[in-house]
PDB file of C-alpha atoms in Angstrom:
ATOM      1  CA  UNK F   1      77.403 127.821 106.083  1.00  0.00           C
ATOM      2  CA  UNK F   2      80.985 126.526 104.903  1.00  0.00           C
ATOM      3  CA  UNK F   3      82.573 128.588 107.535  1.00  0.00           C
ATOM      4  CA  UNK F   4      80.646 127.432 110.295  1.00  0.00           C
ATOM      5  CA  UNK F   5      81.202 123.471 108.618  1.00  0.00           C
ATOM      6  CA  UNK F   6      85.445 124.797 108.510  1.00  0.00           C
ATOM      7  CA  UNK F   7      85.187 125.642 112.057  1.00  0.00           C
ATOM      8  CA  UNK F   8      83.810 122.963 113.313  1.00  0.00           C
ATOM      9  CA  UNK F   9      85.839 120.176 111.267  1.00  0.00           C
ATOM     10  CA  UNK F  10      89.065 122.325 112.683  1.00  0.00           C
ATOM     11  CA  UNK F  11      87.800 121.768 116.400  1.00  0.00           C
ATOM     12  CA  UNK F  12      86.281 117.913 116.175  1.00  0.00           C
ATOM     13  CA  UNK F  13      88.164 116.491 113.391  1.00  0.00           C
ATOM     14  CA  UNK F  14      91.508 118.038 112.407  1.00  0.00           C
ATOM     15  CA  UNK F  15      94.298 116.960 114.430  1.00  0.00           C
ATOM     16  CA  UNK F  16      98.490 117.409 114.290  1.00  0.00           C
ATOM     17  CA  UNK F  17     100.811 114.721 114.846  1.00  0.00           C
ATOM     18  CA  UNK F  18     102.021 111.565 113.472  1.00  0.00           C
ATOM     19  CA  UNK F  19      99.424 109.305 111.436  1.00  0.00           C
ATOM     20  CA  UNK F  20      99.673 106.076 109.671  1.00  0.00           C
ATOM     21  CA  UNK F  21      96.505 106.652 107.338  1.00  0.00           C
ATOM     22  CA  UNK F  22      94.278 103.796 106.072  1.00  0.00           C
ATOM     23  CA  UNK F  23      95.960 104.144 102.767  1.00  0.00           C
ATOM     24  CA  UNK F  24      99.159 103.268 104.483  1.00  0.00           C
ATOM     25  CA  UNK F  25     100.454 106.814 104.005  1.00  0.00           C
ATOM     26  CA  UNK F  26     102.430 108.635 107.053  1.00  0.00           C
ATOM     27  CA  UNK F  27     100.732 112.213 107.500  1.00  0.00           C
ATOM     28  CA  UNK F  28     101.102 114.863 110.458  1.00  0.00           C
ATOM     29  CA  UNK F  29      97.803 115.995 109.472  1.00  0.00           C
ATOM     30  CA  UNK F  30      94.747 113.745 110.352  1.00  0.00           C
ATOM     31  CA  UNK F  31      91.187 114.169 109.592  1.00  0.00           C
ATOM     32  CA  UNK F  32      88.415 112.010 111.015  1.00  0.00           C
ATOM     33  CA  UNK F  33      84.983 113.721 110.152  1.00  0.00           C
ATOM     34  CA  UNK F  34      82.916 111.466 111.820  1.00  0.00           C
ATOM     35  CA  UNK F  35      82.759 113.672 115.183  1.00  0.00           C
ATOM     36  CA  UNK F  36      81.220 116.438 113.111  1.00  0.00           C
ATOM     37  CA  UNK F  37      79.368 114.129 110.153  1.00  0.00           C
ATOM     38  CA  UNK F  38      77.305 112.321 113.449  1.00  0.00           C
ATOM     39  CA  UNK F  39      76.618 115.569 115.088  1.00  0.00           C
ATOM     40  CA  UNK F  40      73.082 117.063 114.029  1.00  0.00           C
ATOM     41  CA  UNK F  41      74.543 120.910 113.500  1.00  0.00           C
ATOM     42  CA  UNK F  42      77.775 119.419 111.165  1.00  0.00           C
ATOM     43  CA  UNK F  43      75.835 116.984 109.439  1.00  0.00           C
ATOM     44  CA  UNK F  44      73.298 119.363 108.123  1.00  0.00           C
ATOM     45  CA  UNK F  45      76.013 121.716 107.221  1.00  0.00           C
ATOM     46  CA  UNK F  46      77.784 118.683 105.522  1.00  0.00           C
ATOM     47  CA  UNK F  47      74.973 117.532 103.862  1.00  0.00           C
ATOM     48  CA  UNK F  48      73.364 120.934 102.488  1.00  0.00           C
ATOM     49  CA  UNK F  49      77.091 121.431 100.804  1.00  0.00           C
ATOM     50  CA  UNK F  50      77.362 118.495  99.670  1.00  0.00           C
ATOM     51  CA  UNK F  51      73.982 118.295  98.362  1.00  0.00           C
ATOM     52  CA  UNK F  52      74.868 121.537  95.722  1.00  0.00           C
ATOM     53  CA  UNK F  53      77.081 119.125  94.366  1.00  0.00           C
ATOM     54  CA  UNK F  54      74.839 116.377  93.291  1.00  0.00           C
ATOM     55  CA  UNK F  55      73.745 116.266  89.743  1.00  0.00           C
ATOM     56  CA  UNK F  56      71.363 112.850  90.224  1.00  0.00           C
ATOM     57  CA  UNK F  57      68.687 111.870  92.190  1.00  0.00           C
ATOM     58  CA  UNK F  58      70.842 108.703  93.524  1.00  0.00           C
ATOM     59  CA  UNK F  59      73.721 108.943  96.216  1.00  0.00           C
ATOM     60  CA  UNK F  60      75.846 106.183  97.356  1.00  0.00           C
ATOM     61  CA  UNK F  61      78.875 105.695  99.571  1.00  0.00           C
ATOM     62  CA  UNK F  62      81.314 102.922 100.781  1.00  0.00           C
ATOM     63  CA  UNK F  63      80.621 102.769 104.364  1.00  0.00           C
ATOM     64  CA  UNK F  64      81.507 103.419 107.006  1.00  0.00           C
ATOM     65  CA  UNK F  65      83.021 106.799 106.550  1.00  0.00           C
ATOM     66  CA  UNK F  66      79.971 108.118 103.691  1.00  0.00           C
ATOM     67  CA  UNK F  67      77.365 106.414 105.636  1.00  0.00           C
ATOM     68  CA  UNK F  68      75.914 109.805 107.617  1.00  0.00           C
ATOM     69  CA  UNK F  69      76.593 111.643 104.318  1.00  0.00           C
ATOM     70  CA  UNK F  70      74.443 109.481 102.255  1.00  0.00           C
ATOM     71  CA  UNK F  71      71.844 109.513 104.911  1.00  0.00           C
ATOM     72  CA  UNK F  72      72.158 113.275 105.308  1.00  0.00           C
ATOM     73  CA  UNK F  73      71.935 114.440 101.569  1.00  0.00           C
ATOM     74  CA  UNK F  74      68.949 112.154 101.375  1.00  0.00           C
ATOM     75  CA  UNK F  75      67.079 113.617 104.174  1.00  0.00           C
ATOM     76  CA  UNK F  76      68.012 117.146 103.535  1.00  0.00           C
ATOM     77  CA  UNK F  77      66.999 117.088  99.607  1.00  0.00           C
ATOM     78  CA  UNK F  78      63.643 115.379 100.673  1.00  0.00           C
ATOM     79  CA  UNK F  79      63.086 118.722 102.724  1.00  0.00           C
ATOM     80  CA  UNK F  80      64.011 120.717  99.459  1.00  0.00           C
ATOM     81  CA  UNK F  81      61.548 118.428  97.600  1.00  0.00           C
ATOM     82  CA  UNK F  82      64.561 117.155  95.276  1.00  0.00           C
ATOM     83  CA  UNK F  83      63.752 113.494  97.121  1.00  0.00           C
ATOM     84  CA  UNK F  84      67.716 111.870  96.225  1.00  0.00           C
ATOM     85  CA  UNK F  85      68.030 108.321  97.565  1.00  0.00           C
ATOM     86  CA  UNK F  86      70.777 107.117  98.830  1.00  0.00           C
ATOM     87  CA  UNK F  87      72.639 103.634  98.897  1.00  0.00           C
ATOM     88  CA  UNK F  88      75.571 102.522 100.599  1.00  0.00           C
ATOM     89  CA  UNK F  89      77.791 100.567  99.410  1.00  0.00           C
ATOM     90  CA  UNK F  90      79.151  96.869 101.138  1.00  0.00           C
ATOM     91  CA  UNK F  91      83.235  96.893 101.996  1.00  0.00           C
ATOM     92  CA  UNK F  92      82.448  92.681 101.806  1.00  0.00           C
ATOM     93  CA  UNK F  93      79.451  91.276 100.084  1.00  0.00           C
ATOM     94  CA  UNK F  94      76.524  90.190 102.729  1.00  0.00           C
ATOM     95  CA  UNK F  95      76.883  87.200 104.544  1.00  0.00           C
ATOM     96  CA  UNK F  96      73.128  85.792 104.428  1.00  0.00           C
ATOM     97  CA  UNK F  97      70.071  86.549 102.482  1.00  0.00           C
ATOM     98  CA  UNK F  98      70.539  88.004  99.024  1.00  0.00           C
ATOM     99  CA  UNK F  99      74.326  88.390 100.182  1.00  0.00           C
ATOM    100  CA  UNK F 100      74.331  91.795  98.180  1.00  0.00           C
ATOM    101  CA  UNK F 101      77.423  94.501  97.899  1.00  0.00           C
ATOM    102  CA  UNK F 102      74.540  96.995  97.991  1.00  0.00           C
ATOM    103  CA  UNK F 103      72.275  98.468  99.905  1.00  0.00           C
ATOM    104  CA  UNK F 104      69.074 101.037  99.483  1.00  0.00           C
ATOM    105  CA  UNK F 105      65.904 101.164  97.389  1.00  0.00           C
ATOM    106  CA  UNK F 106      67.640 100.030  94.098  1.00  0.00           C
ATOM    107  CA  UNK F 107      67.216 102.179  90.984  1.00  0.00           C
ATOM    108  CA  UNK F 108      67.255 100.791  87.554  1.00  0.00           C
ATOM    109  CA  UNK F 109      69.962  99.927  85.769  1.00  0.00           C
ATOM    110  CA  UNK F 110      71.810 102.877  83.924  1.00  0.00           C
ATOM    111  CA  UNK F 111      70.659 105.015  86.833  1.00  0.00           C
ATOM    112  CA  UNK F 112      73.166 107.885  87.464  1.00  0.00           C
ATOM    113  CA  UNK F 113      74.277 108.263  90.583  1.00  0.00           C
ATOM    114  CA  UNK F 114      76.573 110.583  92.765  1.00  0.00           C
ATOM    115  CA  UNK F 115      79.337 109.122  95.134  1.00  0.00           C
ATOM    116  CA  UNK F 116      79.855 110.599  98.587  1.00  0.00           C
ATOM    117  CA  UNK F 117      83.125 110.673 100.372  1.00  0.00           C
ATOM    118  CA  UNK F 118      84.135 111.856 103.651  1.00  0.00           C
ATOM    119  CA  UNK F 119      87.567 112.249 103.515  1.00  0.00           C
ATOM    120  CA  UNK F 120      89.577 112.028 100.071  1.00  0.00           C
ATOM    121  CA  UNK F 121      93.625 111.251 100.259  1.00  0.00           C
ATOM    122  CA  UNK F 122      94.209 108.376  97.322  1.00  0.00           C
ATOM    123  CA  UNK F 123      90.717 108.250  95.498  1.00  0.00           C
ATOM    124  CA  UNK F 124      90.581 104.066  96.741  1.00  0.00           C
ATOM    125  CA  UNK F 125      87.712 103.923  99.149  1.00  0.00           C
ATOM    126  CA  UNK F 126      85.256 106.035  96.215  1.00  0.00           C
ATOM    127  CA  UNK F 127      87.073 103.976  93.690  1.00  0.00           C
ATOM    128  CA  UNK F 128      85.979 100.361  94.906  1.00  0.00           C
ATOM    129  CA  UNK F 129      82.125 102.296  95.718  1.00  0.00           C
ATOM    130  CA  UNK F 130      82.130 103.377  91.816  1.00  0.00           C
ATOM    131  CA  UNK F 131      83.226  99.583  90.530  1.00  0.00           C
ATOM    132  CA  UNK F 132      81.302  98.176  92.605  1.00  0.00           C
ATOM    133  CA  UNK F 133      77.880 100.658  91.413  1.00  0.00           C
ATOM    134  CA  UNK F 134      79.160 100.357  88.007  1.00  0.00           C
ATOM    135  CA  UNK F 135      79.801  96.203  88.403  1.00  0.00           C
ATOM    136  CA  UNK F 136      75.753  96.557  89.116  1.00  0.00           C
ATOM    137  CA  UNK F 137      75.013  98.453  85.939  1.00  0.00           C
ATOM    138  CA  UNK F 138      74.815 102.427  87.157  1.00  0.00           C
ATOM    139  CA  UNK F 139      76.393 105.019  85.821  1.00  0.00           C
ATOM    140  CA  UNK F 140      79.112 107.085  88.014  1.00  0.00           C
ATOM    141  CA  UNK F 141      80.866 110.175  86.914  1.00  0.00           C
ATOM    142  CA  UNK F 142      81.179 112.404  90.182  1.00  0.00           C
ATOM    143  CA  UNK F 143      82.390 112.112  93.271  1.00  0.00           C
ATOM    144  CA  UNK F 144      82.094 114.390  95.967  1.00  0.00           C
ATOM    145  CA  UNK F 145      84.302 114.841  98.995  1.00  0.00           C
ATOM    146  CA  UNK F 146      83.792 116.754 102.314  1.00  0.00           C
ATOM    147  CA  UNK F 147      86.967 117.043 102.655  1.00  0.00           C
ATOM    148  CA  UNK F 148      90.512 116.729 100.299  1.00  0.00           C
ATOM    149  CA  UNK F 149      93.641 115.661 102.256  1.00  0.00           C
ATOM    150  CA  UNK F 150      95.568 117.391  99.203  1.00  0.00           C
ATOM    151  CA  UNK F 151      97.965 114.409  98.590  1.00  0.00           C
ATOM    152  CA  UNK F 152      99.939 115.890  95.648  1.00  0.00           C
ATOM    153  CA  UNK F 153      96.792 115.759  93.033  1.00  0.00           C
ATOM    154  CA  UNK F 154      96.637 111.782  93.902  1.00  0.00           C
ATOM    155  CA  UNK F 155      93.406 111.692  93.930  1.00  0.00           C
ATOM    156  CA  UNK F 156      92.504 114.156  91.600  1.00  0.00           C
ATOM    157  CA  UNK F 157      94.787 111.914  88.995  1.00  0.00           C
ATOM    158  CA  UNK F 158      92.876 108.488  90.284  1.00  0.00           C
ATOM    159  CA  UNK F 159      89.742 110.046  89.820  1.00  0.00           C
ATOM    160  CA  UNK F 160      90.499 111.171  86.039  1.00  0.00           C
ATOM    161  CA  UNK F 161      91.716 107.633  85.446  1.00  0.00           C
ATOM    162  CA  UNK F 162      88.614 106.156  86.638  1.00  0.00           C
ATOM    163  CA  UNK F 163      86.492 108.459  84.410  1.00  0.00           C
ATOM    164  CA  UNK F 164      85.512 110.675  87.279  1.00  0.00           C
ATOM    165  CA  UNK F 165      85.069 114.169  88.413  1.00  0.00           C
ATOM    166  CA  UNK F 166      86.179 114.907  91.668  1.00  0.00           C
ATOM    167  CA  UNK F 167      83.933 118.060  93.463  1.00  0.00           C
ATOM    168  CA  UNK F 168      85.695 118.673  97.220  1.00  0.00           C
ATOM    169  CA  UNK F 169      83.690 120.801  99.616  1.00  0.00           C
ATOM    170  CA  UNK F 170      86.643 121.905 102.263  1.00  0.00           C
ATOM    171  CA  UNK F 171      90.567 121.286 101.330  1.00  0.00           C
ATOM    172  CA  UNK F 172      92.969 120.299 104.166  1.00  0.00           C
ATOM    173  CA  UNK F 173      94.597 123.604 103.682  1.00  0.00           C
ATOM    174  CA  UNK F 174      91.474 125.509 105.173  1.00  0.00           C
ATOM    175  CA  UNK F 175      91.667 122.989 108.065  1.00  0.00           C
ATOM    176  CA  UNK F 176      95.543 123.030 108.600  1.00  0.00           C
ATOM    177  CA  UNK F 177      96.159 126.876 107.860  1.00  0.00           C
ATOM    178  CA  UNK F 178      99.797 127.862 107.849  1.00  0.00           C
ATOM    179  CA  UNK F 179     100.580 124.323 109.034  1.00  0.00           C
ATOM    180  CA  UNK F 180     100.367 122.533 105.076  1.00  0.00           C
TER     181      UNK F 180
END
């Protein structure tokens, strides 16, 4: 199953060149998994990974990047009658209505609950998901990445700060090969 998910992340979403990331970062390696997590056959491969990972019956995600993965691992631990929601998380509050950061079926407060990444370099897209869970009274320990750019143990080190575990499905070196 992982093989299959490496193989198809090196075709649709592992690419060589020159990259400003959204961290600001220059990379020649770039990773973009949403051609793979928005494909049926890679999002089910994403999601059944990812799903091993998750110790709660709550996932949540900043979007846009987690938004398939949240979806995913909720619809693919209903079939393997583990039933984990899934929230996703607001880059800006709403602009109308309740004008909320978050959204899903809300679990009480001091729910634990699982954060989904697509693509870990820094540890800052997760981060602001985790305050802004925790800002709404849940509890947040793990994060889970499909993939880890690697970035010299940055995000490893912001996740330990923040009072997280970091869980990374694929690493960039199993996309990348002899190229890291």
């Amino acid at each position: 199953m992982k093989k299959e998910l490496v193989e198809l992340l090196k075709k649709h979403s592992y690419k060589e060149g020159n990259f400003t990331l959204s961290s600001g970062k220059r990379s020649k390696h770039y990773v973009n998994c949403k051609p793979v997590t928005l494909s049926g056959r890679g999002l089910t491969l994403s999601s059944l990974l990812m799903l091993k990972e998750v110790d709660t019956q709550v996932v949540a995600g900043l979007t846009l990047g987690a938004d398939p993965l949240v979806s995913g691992v909720s619809l693919v631990s209903a079939l393997d009658s583990r039933m984990v929601n899934g929230l996703i998380v607001r880059k800006e509050a709403k602009g109308h209505g309740t004008k909320a950061w978050i959204e899903g079926l809300l679990p009480p407060e001091g729910t634990k609950i699982t954060v989904l990444e697509d693509v870990i370099t820094t540890g800052e897209s997760a981060i602001i998901a985790v305050k802004r869970l925790r800002d709404a009274g849940y509890v947040v320990e793990r994060v889970v990445a499909l993939v880890d750019r690697q970035t010299n143990d940055e995000a490893n080190t912001a996740m330990k700060l923040a009072g997280l575990e970091l869980i990374s499905i694929v690493q960039l070196a199993e996309l990348a090969g002899e190229f890291l």
